[in-house]
Short mmCIF file of C-alpha atoms in Angstrom, two decimals:
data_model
loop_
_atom_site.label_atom_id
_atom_site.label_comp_id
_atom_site.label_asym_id
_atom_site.label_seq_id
_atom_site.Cartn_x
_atom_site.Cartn_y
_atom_site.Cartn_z
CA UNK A 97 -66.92 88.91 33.41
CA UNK A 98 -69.12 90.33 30.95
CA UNK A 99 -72.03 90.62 33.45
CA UNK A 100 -69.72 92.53 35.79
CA UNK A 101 -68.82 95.04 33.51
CA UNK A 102 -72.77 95.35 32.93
CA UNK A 103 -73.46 95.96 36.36
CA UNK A 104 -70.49 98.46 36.80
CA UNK A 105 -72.16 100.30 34.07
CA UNK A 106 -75.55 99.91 35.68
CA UNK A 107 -74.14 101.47 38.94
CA UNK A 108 -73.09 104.24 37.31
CA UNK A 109 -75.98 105.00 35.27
CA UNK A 110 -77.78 104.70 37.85
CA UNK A 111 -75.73 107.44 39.57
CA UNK A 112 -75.78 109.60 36.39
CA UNK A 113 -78.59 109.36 34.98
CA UNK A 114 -77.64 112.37 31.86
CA UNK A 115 -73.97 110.11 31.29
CA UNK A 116 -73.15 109.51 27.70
CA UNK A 117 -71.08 105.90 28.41
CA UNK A 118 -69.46 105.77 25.07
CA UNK A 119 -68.90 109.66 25.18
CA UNK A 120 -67.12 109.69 28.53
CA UNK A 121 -64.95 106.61 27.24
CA UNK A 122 -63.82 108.24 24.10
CA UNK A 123 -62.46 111.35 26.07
CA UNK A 124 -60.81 109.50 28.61
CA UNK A 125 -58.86 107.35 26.05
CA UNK A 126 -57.94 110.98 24.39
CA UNK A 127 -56.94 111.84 27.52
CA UNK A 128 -54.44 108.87 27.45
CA UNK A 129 -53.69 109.94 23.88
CA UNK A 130 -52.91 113.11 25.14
CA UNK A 131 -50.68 111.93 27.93
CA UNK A 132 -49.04 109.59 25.40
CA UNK A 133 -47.77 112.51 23.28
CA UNK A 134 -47.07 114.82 25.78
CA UNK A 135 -44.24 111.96 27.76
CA UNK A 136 -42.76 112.19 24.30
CA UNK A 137 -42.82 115.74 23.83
CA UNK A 138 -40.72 115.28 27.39
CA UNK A 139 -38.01 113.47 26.51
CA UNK A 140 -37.88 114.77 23.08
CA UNK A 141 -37.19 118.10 24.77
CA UNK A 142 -34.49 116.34 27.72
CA UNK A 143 -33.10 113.54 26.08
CA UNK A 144 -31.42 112.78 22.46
CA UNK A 145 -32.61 109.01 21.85
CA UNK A 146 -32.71 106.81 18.79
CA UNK A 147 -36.55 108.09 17.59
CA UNK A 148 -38.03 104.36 18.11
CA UNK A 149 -37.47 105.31 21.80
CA UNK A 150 -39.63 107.87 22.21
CA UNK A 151 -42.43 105.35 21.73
CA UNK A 152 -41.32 102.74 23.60
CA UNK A 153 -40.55 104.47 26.46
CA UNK A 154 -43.57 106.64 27.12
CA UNK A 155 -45.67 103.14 26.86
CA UNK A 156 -43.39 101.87 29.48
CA UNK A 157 -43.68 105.13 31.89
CA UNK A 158 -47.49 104.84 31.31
CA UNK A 159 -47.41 100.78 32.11
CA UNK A 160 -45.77 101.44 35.44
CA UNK A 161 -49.15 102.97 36.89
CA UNK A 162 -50.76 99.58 35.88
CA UNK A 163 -48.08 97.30 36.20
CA UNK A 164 -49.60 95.45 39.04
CA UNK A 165 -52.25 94.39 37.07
CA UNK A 166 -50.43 92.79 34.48
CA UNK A 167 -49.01 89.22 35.13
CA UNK A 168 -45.39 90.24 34.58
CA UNK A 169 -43.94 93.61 33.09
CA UNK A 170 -40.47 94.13 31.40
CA UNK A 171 -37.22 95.78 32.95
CA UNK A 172 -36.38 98.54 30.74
CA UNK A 173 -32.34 98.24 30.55
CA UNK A 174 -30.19 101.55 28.39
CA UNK A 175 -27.11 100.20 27.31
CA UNK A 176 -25.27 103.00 26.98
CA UNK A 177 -21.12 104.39 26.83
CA UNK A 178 -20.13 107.67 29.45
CA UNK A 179 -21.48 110.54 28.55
CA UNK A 180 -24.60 109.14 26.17
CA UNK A 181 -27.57 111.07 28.45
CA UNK A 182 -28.26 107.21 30.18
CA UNK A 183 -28.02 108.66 33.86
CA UNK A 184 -30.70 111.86 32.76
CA UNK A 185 -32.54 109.61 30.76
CA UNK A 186 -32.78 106.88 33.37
CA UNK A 187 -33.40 109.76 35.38
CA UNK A 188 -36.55 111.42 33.69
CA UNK A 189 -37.72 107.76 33.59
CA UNK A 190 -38.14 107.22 37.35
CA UNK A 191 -39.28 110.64 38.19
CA UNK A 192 -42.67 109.96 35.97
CA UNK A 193 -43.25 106.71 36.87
CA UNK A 194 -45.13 105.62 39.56
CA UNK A 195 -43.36 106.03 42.85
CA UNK A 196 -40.20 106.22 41.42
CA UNK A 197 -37.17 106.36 43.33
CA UNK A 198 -33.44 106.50 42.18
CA UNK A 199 -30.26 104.09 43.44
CA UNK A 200 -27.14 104.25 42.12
CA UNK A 201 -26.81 100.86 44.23
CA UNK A 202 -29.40 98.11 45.01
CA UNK A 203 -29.23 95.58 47.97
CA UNK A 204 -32.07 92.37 48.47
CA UNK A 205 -33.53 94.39 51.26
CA UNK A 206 -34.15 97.58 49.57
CA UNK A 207 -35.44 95.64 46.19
CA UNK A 208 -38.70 94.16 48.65
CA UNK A 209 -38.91 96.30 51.75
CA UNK A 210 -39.38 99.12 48.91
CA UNK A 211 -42.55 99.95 46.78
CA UNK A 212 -42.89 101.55 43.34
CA UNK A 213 -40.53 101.88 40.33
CA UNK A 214 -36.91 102.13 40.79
CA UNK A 215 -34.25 103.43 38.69
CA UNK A 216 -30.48 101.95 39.15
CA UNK A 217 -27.77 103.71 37.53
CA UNK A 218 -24.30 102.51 36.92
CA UNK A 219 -25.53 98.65 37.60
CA UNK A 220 -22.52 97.06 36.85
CA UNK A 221 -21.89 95.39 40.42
CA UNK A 222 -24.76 92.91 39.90
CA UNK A 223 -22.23 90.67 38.24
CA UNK A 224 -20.17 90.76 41.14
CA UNK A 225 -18.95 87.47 43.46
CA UNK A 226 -22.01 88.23 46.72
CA UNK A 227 -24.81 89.41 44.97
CA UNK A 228 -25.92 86.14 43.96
CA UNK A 229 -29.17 86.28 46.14
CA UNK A 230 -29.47 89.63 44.59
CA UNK A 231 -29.56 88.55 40.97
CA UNK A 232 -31.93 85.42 41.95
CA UNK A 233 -34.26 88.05 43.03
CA UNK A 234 -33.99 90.01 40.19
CA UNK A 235 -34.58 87.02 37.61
CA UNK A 236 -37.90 86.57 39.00
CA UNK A 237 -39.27 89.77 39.72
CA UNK A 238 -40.25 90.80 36.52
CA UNK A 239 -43.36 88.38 37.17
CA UNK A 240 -45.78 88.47 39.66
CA UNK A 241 -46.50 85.72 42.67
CA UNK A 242 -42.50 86.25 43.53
CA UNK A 243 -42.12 86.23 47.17
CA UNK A 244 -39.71 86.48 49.70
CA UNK A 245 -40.43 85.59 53.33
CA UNK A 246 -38.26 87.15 56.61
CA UNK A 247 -38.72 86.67 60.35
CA UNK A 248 -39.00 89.37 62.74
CA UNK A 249 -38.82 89.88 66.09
CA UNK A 250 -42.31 90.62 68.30
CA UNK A 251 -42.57 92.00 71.44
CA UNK A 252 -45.35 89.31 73.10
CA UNK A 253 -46.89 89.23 76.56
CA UNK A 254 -44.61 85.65 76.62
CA UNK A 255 -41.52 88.02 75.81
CA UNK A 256 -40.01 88.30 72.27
CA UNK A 257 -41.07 86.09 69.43
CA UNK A 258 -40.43 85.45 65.67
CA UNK A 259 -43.05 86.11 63.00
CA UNK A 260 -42.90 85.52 59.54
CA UNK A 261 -42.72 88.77 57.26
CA UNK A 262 -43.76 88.17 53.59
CA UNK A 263 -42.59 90.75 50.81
CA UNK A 264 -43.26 90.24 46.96
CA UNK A 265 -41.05 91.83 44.89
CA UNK A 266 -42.63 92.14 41.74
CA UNK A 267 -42.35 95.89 40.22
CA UNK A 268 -40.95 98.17 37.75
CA UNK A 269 -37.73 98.67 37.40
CA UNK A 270 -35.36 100.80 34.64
CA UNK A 271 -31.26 99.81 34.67
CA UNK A 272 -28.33 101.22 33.10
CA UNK A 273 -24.44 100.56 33.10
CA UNK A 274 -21.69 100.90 30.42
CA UNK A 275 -20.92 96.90 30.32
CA UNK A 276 -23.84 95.38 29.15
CA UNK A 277 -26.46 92.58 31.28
CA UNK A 278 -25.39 89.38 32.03
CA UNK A 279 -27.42 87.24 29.83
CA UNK A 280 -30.12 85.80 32.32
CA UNK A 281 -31.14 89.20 33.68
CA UNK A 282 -30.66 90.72 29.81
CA UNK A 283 -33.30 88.26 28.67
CA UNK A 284 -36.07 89.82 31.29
CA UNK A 285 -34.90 93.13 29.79
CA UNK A 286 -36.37 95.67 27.15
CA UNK A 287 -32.87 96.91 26.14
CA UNK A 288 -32.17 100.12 24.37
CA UNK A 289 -28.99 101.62 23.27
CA UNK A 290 -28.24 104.86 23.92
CA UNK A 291 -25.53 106.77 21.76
CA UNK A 292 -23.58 110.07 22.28
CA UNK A 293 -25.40 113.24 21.63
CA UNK A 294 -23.52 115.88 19.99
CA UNK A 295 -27.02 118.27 19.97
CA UNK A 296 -26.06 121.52 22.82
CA UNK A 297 -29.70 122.14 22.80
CA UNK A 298 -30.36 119.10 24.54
CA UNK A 299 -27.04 118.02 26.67
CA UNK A 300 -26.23 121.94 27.84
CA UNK A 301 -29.82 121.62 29.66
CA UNK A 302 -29.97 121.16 33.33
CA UNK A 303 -32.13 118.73 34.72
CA UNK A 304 -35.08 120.73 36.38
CA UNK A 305 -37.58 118.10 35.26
CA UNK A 306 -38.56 117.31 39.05
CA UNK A 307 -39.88 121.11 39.18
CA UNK A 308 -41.22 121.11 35.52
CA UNK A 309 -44.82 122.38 35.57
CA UNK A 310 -45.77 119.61 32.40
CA UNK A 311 -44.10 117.23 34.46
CA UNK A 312 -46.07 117.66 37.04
CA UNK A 313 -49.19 117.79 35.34
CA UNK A 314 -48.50 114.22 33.55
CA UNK A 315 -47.75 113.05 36.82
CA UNK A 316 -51.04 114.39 38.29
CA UNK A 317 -52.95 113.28 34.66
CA UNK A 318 -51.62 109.77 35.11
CA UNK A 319 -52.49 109.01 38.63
CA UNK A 320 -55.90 110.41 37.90
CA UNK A 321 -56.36 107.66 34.92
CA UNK A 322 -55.03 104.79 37.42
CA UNK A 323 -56.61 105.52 40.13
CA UNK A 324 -59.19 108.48 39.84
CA UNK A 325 -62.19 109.23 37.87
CA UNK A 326 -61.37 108.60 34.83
CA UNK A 327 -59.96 104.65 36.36
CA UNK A 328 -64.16 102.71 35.65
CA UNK A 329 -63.66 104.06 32.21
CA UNK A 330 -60.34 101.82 31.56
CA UNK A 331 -59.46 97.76 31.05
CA UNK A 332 -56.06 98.27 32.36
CA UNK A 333 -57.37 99.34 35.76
CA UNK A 334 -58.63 96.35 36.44
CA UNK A 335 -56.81 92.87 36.94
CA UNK A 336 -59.05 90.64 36.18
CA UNK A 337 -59.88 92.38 32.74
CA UNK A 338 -56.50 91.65 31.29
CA UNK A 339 -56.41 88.67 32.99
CA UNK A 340 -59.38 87.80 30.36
CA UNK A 341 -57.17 89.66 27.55
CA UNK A 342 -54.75 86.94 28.32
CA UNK A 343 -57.58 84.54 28.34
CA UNK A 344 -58.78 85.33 25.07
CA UNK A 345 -54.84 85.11 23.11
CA UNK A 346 -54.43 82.29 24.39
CA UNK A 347 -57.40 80.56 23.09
CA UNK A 348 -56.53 82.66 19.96
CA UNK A 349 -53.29 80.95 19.96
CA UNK A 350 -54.81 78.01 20.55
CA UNK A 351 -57.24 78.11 17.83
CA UNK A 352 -54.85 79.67 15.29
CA UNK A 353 -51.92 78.50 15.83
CA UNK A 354 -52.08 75.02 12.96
CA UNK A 355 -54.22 77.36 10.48
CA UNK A 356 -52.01 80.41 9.97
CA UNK A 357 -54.02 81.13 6.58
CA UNK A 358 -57.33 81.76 8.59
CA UNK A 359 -55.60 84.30 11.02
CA UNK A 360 -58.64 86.62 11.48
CA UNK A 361 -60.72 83.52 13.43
CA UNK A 362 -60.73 84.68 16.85
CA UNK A 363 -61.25 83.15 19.38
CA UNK A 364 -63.38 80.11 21.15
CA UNK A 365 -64.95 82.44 23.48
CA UNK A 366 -68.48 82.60 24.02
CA UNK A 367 -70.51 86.04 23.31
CA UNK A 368 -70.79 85.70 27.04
CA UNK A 369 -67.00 85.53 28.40
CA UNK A 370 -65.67 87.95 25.56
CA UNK A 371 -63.83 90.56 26.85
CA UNK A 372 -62.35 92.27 23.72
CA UNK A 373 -64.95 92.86 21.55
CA UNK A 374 -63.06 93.03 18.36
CA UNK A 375 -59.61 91.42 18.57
CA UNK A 376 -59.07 90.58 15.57
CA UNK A 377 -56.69 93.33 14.53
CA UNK A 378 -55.08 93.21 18.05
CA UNK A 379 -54.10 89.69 18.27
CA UNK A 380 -53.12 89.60 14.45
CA UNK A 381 -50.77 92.47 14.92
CA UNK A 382 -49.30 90.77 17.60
CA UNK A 383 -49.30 87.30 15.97
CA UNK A 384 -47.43 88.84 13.14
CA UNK A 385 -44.76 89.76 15.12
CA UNK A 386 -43.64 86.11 15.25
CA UNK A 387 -41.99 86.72 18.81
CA UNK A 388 -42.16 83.87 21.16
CA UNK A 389 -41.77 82.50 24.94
CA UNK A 390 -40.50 85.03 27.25
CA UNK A 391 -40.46 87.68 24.65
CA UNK A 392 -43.70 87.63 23.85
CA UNK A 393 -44.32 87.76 27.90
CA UNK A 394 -42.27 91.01 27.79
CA UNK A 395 -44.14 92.80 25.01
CA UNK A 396 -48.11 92.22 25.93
CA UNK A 397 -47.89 94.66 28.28
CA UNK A 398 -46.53 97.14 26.37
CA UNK A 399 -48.58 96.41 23.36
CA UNK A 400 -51.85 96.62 25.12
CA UNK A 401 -51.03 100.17 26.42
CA UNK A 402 -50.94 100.65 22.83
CA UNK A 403 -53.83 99.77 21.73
CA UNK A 404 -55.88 101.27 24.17
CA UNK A 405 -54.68 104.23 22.87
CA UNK A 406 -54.90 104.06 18.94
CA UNK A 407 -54.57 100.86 16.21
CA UNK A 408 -51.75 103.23 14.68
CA UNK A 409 -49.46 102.82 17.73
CA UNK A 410 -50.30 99.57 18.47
CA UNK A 411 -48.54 99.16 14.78
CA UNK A 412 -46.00 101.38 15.34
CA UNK A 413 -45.18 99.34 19.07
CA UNK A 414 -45.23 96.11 17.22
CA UNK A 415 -42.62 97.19 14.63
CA UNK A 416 -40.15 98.52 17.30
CA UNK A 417 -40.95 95.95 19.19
CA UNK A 418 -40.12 92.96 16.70
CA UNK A 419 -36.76 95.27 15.67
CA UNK A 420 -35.52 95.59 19.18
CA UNK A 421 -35.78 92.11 19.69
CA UNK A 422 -34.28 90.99 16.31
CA UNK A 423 -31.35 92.45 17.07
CA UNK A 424 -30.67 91.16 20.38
CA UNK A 425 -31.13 88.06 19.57
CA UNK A 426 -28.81 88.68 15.93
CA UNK A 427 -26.60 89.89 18.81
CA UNK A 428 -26.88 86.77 21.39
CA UNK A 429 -26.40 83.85 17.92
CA UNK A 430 -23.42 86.00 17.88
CA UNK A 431 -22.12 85.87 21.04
CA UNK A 432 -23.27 82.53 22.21
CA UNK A 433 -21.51 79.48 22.05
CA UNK A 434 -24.29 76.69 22.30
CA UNK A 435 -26.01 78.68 19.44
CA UNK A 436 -23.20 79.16 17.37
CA UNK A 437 -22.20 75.57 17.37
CA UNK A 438 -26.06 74.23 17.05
CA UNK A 439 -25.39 76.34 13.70
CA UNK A 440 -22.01 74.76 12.85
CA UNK A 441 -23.64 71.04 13.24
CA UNK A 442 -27.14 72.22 11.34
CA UNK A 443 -24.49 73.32 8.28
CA UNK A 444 -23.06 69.56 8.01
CA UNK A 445 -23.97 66.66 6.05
CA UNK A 446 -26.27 64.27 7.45
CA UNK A 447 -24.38 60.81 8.16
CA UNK A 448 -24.34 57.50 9.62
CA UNK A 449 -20.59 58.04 10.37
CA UNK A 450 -18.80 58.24 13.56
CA UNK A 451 -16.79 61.50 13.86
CA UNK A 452 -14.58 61.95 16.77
CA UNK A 453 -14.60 64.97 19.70
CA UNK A 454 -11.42 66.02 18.48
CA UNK A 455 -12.05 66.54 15.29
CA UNK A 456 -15.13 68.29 16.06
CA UNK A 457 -13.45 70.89 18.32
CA UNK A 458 -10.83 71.40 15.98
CA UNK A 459 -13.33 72.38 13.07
CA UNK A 460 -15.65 73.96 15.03
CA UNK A 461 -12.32 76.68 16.73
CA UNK A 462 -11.68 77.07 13.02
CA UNK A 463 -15.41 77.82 12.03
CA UNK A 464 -15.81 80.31 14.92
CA UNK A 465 -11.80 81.86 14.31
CA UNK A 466 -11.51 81.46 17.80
CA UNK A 467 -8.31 80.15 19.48
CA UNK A 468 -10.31 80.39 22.98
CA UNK A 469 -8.85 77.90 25.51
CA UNK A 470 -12.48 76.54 26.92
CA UNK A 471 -13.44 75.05 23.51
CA UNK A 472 -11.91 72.38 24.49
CA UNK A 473 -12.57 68.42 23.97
CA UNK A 474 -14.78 68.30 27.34
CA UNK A 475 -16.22 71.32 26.88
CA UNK A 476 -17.18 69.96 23.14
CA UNK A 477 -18.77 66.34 24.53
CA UNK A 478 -20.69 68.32 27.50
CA UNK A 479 -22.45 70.71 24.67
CA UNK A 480 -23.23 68.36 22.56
CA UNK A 481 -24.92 66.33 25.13
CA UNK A 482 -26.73 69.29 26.99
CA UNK A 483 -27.99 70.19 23.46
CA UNK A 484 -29.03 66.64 22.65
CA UNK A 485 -27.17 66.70 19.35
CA UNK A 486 -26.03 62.65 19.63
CA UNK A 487 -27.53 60.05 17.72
CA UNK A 488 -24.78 57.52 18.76
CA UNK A 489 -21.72 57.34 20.64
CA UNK A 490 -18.69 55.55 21.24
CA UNK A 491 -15.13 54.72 22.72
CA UNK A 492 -12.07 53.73 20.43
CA UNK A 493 -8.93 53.02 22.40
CA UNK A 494 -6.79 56.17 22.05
CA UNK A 495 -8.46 58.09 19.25
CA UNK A 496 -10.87 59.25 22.40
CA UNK A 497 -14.80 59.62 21.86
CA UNK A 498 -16.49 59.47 18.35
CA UNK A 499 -19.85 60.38 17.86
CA UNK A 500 -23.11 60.67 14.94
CA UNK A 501 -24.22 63.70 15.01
CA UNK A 502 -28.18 64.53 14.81
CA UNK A 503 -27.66 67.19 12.60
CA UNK A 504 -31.65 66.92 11.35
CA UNK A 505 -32.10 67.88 15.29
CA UNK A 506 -29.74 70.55 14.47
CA UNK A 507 -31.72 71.79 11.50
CA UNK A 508 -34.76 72.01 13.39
CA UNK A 509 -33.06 73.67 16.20
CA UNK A 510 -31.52 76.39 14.33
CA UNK A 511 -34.97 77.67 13.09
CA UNK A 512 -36.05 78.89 16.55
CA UNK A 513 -32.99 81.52 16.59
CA UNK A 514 -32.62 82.92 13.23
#
């Protein structure tokens, strides 16, 4: 990789002989900088957001120009009650990202016979009985390699004939409704809530963004960076360069992750295959987030936009970051059921004795306050078992089921979601 880069460099030496390498660098990342600042200026001056949001959604505008490159890149979903700004926000969104389009309605065919970022107001109706194909689509387009194959009709010397159409539907896309996600999509989702505004100065204005000179300009200034002049002069325009990014954390990880005293080792990479030249300060940032799995996978791309653009915001993004996610999941061990009662058996005694089903339902209704008809006996057994929580179990005439619960198991468990 590293030879590459060399002979990219070579190349354009070559063709310019009087460049300054590191000069033109440095002014293309202000120019990023610059671009940065100026999307927030933006929705500063459209939209009244929780201030957090003003950094995390600039990254994500800026990540839609090289979201291809990247191996998977977050939805961006505002939660948000009637009259909060979510359809001018959403909005504003779309019209500076790449190729963005608006929908106030999404079918299968429009999600891959479409390109570029798309914006979906009022999604409520992807919960709805029919649009099952719809929401497999949309689980698994976040990442990349998602594909969805069609057959078409040909006109052949023979007569007509079917051919095999592939579409991938991997790209960018921004949601909003009033109801909430549904928690599978939800979980590929950057979420932010959006509140009321009682400012005139900003709800009184009309939405003549599309025709807004600075707008335009940012629009102009960002395809130039992904795709113009300024593009040799950036990792991000390149796939394979994150691709070694990736590389390189997870070797970090790899090294790291049984000596968290030693965090500024790097990484295992040879001189020869290192892409980042310093990531120490990178990968501890994002190490010291202590987000994991897919949430991690949502972040990286955001957090590398940051970085490229100053160690201060790449801070800054980590912070929001790690709070945004906090609170979702504060707000899913709320709401969800297996969580909540991995929580009720982790609080227990440990014990070699049998306890029955019954029992167990009936403590763990009055531990949640909940007279809710599904916690029920079977409902109690099946959870139990999905969440491997049994050490033993057994049958006793008519006092039903009695099981030992694992609650060490528990114990453990509980960790990963508080």
């Amino acid at each position: 990789m590293l030879n590459e880069i060399n002979e990219e460099k070579i190349k354009l030496i070559y063709e310019n002989p009087f460049i300054n390498l590191e000069e033109e660098e440095e002014k293309a990342k202000q120019k990023l900088k610059d671009i940065f600042f100026t999307i927030k200026d933006i929705f500063q001056y459209y939209c009244d957001l929780n201030e957090e949001y003003y950094t995390i959604i600039p990254l994500w505008v800026i990540g839609t120009y090289f979201h291809k490159n990247f191996p998977s890149y977050p939805y961006l979903f505002l939660n948000a009650t009637k009259g909060s700004g979510k359809s001018r926000t959403v909005n504003l969104i779309v019209t500076l990202s790449k190729e963005g389009i608006m929908l106030n309605s999404l079918t299968e065919a429009v999600l891959f016979r479409t390109n570029g970022t798309l914006g979906i107001d009022e999604f409520e109706s992807v919960e709805r009985k029919g649009k099952e194909g719809l929401r497999e689509l949309l689980n698994s387009a976040y990442k990349q390699g998602t594909l969805v194959k069609r057959m078409k009709k040909v006109k052949t010397l023979k007569g007509e004939d079917q051919v095999v159409e592939t579409f991938e539907v991997y790209r960018p896309i921004v949601m909003a409704n009033i109801w909430g996600m549904e928690d599978v999509l939800g979980d590929r989702c950057i979420t932010l809530i959006l509140e009321k505004s009682n400012k005139p100065d900003i709800v009184n204005l009309i939405e003549i963004f599309r025709d807004d000179s600075t707008v335009k300009k940012v629009i102009e200034d960002l395809k130039e960076i992904s795709e113009g002049s300024l593009c040799r002069f950036f990792r991000l325009c390149r796939k394979e360069n994150i691709y070694n990014i990736y590389k390189e954390w997870n070797n970090f990880i790899k090294e790291n992750v049984t000596n968290v005293t030693n965090i500024t080792n790097t990484t295992n990479v040879t001189n020869s295959t290192r892409y980042i030249k310093e990531p120490d300060t990178l990968f501890k940032v994002i190490k010291e987030m202590k987000v994991m799995g897919r949430d991690l996978e949502l972040c990286f791309p955001l957090l590398l936009i940051a970085n490229e653009i100053s160690e201060d915001l790449l801070e800054e993004t980590a912070n929001i970051l790690s709070d945004i996610i906090l609170k979702k999941r504060e707000e899913e061990f709320i709401e969800n059921k297996d969580i909540n009662l991995i929580d009720f058996v982790s609080q227990k005694e440990e014990s070699e004795s049998f306890v029955s089903i019954k029992t167990l339902t009936y403590e763990f209704k009055n531990w949640l306050s909940s007279e809710e008809e599904w916690i029920n006996e079977k409902w109690m057994g099946r959870a139990l078992k999905r969440l491997n929580l049994i050490k033993y179990k057994r049958k006793i005439g008519n006092r039903g089921r009695e099981v030992i619960l694992d609650v060490k198991k528990a114990k453990e468990k509980i960790k990963m979601f508080k």
